[in-house]
């Protein structure tokens, strides 16, 4: 069964703090790991993505850490801001097998307190 | 560049009816995927179309179907609606690995 397990379900962080969301996967054929951000009433927006050939990718305040041997990856949001309050989804796909078929985690609702 | 456009944004239907949702992908994107989002099950893959052909299908009953036209626009149809079909239906278009989502169609079945 292809699954992506995401934790925590919800997260409260103070402004300026670091938000960390973790995901674990089972299928070693996965080769593309994106993170999406979703605000209420909106569709998910692609935030940052990584492939298994690198262990870390940083874009602004957002960093993905990837551990291939442990089959885990995480999103770090540095200097968290109230505007970052949203639901975050990790996902995985086997691009070589079927493009566009993303398997999503259940989501993490992040609240950043001012 | 225009994003993914889904119409309508909101729909209310009665059990037993059928519904058709529409998706216009980003210009140049040939792959369109559909997802169902519910509070309980999260985001679940319905099917993917590429160049008018269904390339992949998720684990949904045959009441859920779709198609893609030559201009890459896609429609999904749900027949014999059930209360449990109430959800946000999201369309995503892709050029390569990156999938870009529309705002979704909120379907309520009463």
PDB file of N, CA and C in Angstrom, chain B residues 47-96:
ATOM      1  N   UNK B  47      -7.995  10.475 -10.935  1.00  0.00           N
ATOM      2  CA  UNK B  47      -7.441  10.004 -12.209  1.00  0.00           C
ATOM      3  C   UNK B  47      -6.603  11.094 -12.845  1.00  0.00           C
ATOM      4  N   UNK B  48      -5.821  10.662 -13.838  1.00  0.00           N
ATOM      5  CA  UNK B  48      -4.951  11.565 -14.582  1.00  0.00           C
ATOM      6  C   UNK B  48      -5.162  11.357 -16.068  1.00  0.00           C
ATOM      7  N   UNK B  49      -5.193  12.473 -16.778  1.00  0.00           N
ATOM      8  CA  UNK B  49      -5.291  12.427 -18.232  1.00  0.00           C
ATOM      9  C   UNK B  49      -4.088  13.106 -18.856  1.00  0.00           C
ATOM     10  N   UNK B  50      -3.625  12.529 -19.932  1.00  0.00           N
ATOM     11  CA  UNK B  50      -2.499  13.089 -20.691  1.00  0.00           C
ATOM     12  C   UNK B  50      -2.801  12.892 -22.167  1.00  0.00           C
ATOM     13  N   UNK B  51      -2.799  13.979 -22.900  1.00  0.00           N
ATOM     14  CA  UNK B  51      -3.094  13.924 -24.336  1.00  0.00           C
ATOM     15  C   UNK B  51      -4.355  13.105 -24.617  1.00  0.00           C
ATOM     16  N   UNK B  52      -5.408  13.436 -23.901  1.00  0.00           N
ATOM     17  CA  UNK B  52      -6.758  12.882 -24.093  1.00  0.00           C
ATOM     18  C   UNK B  52      -6.902  11.428 -23.660  1.00  0.00           C
ATOM     19  N   UNK B  53      -5.875  10.862 -23.052  1.00  0.00           N
ATOM     20  CA  UNK B  53      -5.919   9.462 -22.623  1.00  0.00           C
ATOM     21  C   UNK B  53      -5.794   9.373 -21.111  1.00  0.00           C
ATOM     22  N   UNK B  54      -6.614   8.507 -20.507  1.00  0.00           N
ATOM     23  CA  UNK B  54      -6.478   8.300 -19.074  1.00  0.00           C
ATOM     24  C   UNK B  54      -5.204   7.500 -18.824  1.00  0.00           C
ATOM     25  N   UNK B  55      -4.292   8.084 -18.071  1.00  0.00           N
ATOM     26  CA  UNK B  55      -2.993   7.454 -17.875  1.00  0.00           C
ATOM     27  C   UNK B  55      -2.920   6.709 -16.555  1.00  0.00           C
ATOM     28  N   UNK B  56      -3.730   7.141 -15.589  1.00  0.00           N
ATOM     29  CA  UNK B  56      -3.693   6.509 -14.277  1.00  0.00           C
ATOM     30  C   UNK B  56      -5.025   6.737 -13.587  1.00  0.00           C
ATOM     31  N   UNK B  57      -5.376   5.814 -12.718  1.00  0.00           N
ATOM     32  CA  UNK B  57      -6.669   5.915 -12.055  1.00  0.00           C
ATOM     33  C   UNK B  57      -6.511   5.523 -10.596  1.00  0.00           C
ATOM     34  N   UNK B  58      -7.175   6.260  -9.726  1.00  0.00           N
ATOM     35  CA  UNK B  58      -7.154   5.955  -8.307  1.00  0.00           C
ATOM     36  C   UNK B  58      -8.223   4.947  -7.949  1.00  0.00           C
ATOM     37  N   UNK B  59      -8.402   4.739  -6.663  1.00  0.00           N
ATOM     38  CA  UNK B  59      -9.312   3.714  -6.175  1.00  0.00           C
ATOM     39  C   UNK B  59     -10.685   4.305  -5.872  1.00  0.00           C
ATOM     40  N   UNK B  60     -11.376   4.694  -6.890  1.00  0.00           N
ATOM     41  CA  UNK B  60     -12.720   5.241  -6.753  1.00  0.00           C
ATOM     42  C   UNK B  60     -13.686   4.411  -7.599  1.00  0.00           C
ATOM     43  N   UNK B  61     -14.967   4.383  -7.199  1.00  0.00           N
ATOM     44  CA  UNK B  61     -15.931   3.580  -7.980  1.00  0.00           C
ATOM     45  C   UNK B  61     -16.143   4.138  -9.376  1.00  0.00           C
ATOM     46  N   UNK B  62     -16.741   3.317 -10.220  1.00  0.00           N
ATOM     47  CA  UNK B  62     -16.948   3.679 -11.608  1.00  0.00           C
ATOM     48  C   UNK B  62     -17.888   4.862 -11.811  1.00  0.00           C
ATOM     49  N   UNK B  63     -18.577   5.279 -10.729  1.00  0.00           N
ATOM     50  CA  UNK B  63     -19.444   6.475 -10.849  1.00  0.00           C
ATOM     51  C   UNK B  63     -18.633   7.722 -11.141  1.00  0.00           C
ATOM     52  N   UNK B  64     -17.354   7.651 -10.845  1.00  0.00           N
ATOM     53  CA  UNK B  64     -16.448   8.777 -11.105  1.00  0.00           C
ATOM     54  C   UNK B  64     -15.763   8.538 -12.450  1.00  0.00           C
ATOM     55  N   UNK B  65     -15.917   9.465 -13.345  1.00  0.00           N
ATOM     56  CA  UNK B  65     -15.288   9.328 -14.655  1.00  0.00           C
ATOM     57  C   UNK B  65     -14.783  10.683 -15.117  1.00  0.00           C
ATOM     58  N   UNK B  66     -13.969  10.655 -16.125  1.00  0.00           N
ATOM     59  CA  UNK B  66     -13.439  11.908 -16.629  1.00  0.00           C
ATOM     60  C   UNK B  66     -13.113  11.810 -18.093  1.00  0.00           C
ATOM     61  N   UNK B  67     -12.730  12.927 -18.640  1.00  0.00           N
ATOM     62  CA  UNK B  67     -12.245  12.943 -20.013  1.00  0.00           C
ATOM     63  C   UNK B  67     -11.417  14.189 -20.218  1.00  0.00           C
ATOM     64  N   UNK B  68     -10.644  14.162 -21.292  1.00  0.00           N
ATOM     65  CA  UNK B  68      -9.817  15.320 -21.633  1.00  0.00           C
ATOM     66  C   UNK B  68     -10.004  15.610 -23.112  1.00  0.00           C
ATOM     67  N   UNK B  69     -10.067  16.864 -23.427  1.00  0.00           N
ATOM     68  CA  UNK B  69     -10.284  17.286 -24.801  1.00  0.00           C
ATOM     69  C   UNK B  69      -8.956  17.635 -25.479  1.00  0.00           C
ATOM     70  N   UNK B  70      -9.031  17.870 -26.775  1.00  0.00           N
ATOM     71  CA  UNK B  70      -7.802  18.105 -27.542  1.00  0.00           C
ATOM     72  C   UNK B  70      -7.087  19.381 -27.109  1.00  0.00           C
ATOM     73  N   UNK B  71      -7.813  20.309 -26.489  1.00  0.00           N
ATOM     74  CA  UNK B  71      -7.166  21.548 -26.003  1.00  0.00           C
ATOM     75  C   UNK B  71      -6.686  21.393 -24.554  1.00  0.00           C
ATOM     76  N   UNK B  72      -6.670  20.154 -24.058  1.00  0.00           N
ATOM     77  CA  UNK B  72      -6.208  19.774 -22.711  1.00  0.00           C
ATOM     78  C   UNK B  72      -7.216  20.080 -21.606  1.00  0.00           C
ATOM     79  N   UNK B  73      -8.283  20.793 -21.912  1.00  0.00           N
ATOM     80  CA  UNK B  73      -9.328  21.002 -20.907  1.00  0.00           C
ATOM     81  C   UNK B  73      -9.893  19.647 -20.498  1.00  0.00           C
ATOM     82  N   UNK B  74     -10.295  19.560 -19.243  1.00  0.00           N
ATOM     83  CA  UNK B  74     -10.765  18.277 -18.735  1.00  0.00           C
ATOM     84  C   UNK B  74     -12.085  18.454 -17.996  1.00  0.00           C
ATOM     85  N   UNK B  75     -12.855  17.413 -17.997  1.00  0.00           N
ATOM     86  CA  UNK B  75     -14.078  17.363 -17.214  1.00  0.00           C
ATOM     87  C   UNK B  75     -14.096  16.078 -16.395  1.00  0.00           C
ATOM     88  N   UNK B  76     -14.705  16.172 -15.228  1.00  0.00           N
ATOM     89  CA  UNK B  76     -14.972  14.946 -14.489  1.00  0.00           C
ATOM     90  C   UNK B  76     -16.466  14.882 -14.200  1.00  0.00           C
ATOM     91  N   UNK B  77     -16.975  13.686 -14.191  1.00  0.00           N
ATOM     92  CA  UNK B  77     -18.397  13.454 -14.012  1.00  0.00           C
ATOM     93  C   UNK B  77     -18.606  12.490 -12.845  1.00  0.00           C
ATOM     94  N   UNK B  78     -19.565  12.801 -12.021  1.00  0.00           N
ATOM     95  CA  UNK B  78     -19.944  11.866 -10.967  1.00  0.00           C
ATOM     96  C   UNK B  78     -21.424  11.556 -11.153  1.00  0.00           C
ATOM     97  N   UNK B  79     -21.747  10.308 -11.336  1.00  0.00           N
ATOM     98  CA  UNK B  79     -23.143   9.917 -11.524  1.00  0.00           C
ATOM     99  C   UNK B  79     -23.710   9.366 -10.217  1.00  0.00           C
ATOM    100  N   UNK B  80     -25.011   9.338 -10.141  1.00  0.00           N
ATOM    101  CA  UNK B  80     -25.720   8.803  -8.977  1.00  0.00           C
ATOM    102  C   UNK B  80     -25.076   9.276  -7.674  1.00  0.00           C
ATOM    103  N   UNK B  81     -25.112  10.557  -7.482  1.00  0.00           N
ATOM    104  CA  UNK B  81     -24.432  11.166  -6.339  1.00  0.00           C
ATOM    105  C   UNK B  81     -24.901  10.606  -5.006  1.00  0.00           C
ATOM    106  N   UNK B  82     -23.913  10.447  -4.102  1.00  0.00           N
ATOM    107  CA  UNK B  82     -24.178  10.013  -2.736  1.00  0.00           C
ATOM    108  C   UNK B  82     -23.749  11.126  -1.781  1.00  0.00           C
ATOM    109  N   UNK B  83     -24.306  11.089  -0.558  1.00  0.00           N
ATOM    110  CA  UNK B  83     -23.958  12.125   0.420  1.00  0.00           C
ATOM    111  C   UNK B  83     -22.449  12.177   0.637  1.00  0.00           C
ATOM    112  N   UNK B  84     -21.804  11.026   0.612  1.00  0.00           N
ATOM    113  CA  UNK B  84     -20.368  10.937   0.845  1.00  0.00           C
ATOM    114  C   UNK B  84     -19.518  11.532  -0.261  1.00  0.00           C
ATOM    115  N   UNK B  85     -20.147  11.913  -1.360  1.00  0.00           N
ATOM    116  CA  UNK B  85     -19.394  12.547  -2.453  1.00  0.00           C
ATOM    117  C   UNK B  85     -19.178  14.033  -2.192  1.00  0.00           C
ATOM    118  N   UNK B  86     -19.792  14.544  -1.126  1.00  0.00           N
ATOM    119  CA  UNK B  86     -19.577  15.945  -0.772  1.00  0.00           C
ATOM    120  C   UNK B  86     -18.098  16.156  -0.459  1.00  0.00           C
ATOM    121  N   UNK B  87     -17.477  17.070  -1.177  1.00  0.00           N
ATOM    122  CA  UNK B  87     -16.031  17.253  -1.049  1.00  0.00           C
ATOM    123  C   UNK B  87     -15.595  18.453  -1.864  1.00  0.00           C
ATOM    124  N   UNK B  88     -14.325  18.786  -1.716  1.00  0.00           N
ATOM    125  CA  UNK B  88     -13.683  19.754  -2.602  1.00  0.00           C
ATOM    126  C   UNK B  88     -12.982  18.958  -3.690  1.00  0.00           C
ATOM    127  N   UNK B  89     -13.321  19.212  -4.923  1.00  0.00           N
ATOM    128  CA  UNK B  89     -12.703  18.506  -6.047  1.00  0.00           C
ATOM    129  C   UNK B  89     -11.684  19.440  -6.690  1.00  0.00           C
ATOM    130  N   UNK B  90     -10.460  18.961  -6.702  1.00  0.00           N
ATOM    131  CA  UNK B  90      -9.337  19.759  -7.172  1.00  0.00           C
ATOM    132  C   UNK B  90      -8.773  19.201  -8.464  1.00  0.00           C
ATOM    133  N   UNK B  91      -8.449  20.110  -9.340  1.00  0.00           N
ATOM    134  CA  UNK B  91      -7.805  19.755 -10.590  1.00  0.00           C
ATOM    135  C   UNK B  91      -6.384  20.295 -10.540  1.00  0.00           C
ATOM    136  N   UNK B  92      -5.448  19.531 -11.050  1.00  0.00           N
ATOM    137  CA  UNK B  92      -4.056  19.970 -11.105  1.00  0.00           C
ATOM    138  C   UNK B  92      -3.527  19.767 -12.514  1.00  0.00           C
ATOM    139  N   UNK B  93      -2.782  20.734 -13.007  1.00  0.00           N
ATOM    140  CA  UNK B  93      -2.151  20.552 -14.307  1.00  0.00           C
ATOM    141  C   UNK B  93      -0.639  20.494 -14.137  1.00  0.00           C
ATOM    142  N   UNK B  94      -0.015  19.703 -14.966  1.00  0.00           N
ATOM    143  CA  UNK B  94       1.422  19.478 -14.854  1.00  0.00           C
ATOM    144  C   UNK B  94       2.075  19.552 -16.225  1.00  0.00           C
ATOM    145  N   UNK B  95       3.294  20.092 -16.245  1.00  0.00           N
ATOM    146  CA  UNK B  95       4.096  20.039 -17.455  1.00  0.00           C
ATOM    147  C   UNK B  95       5.122  18.909 -17.311  1.00  0.00           C
ATOM    148  N   UNK B  96       5.813  18.923 -16.193  1.00  0.00           N
ATOM    149  CA  UNK B  96       6.705  17.804 -15.852  1.00  0.00           C
ATOM    150  C   UNK B  96       6.279  17.296 -14.477  1.00  0.00           C
TER     151      UNK B  96
END
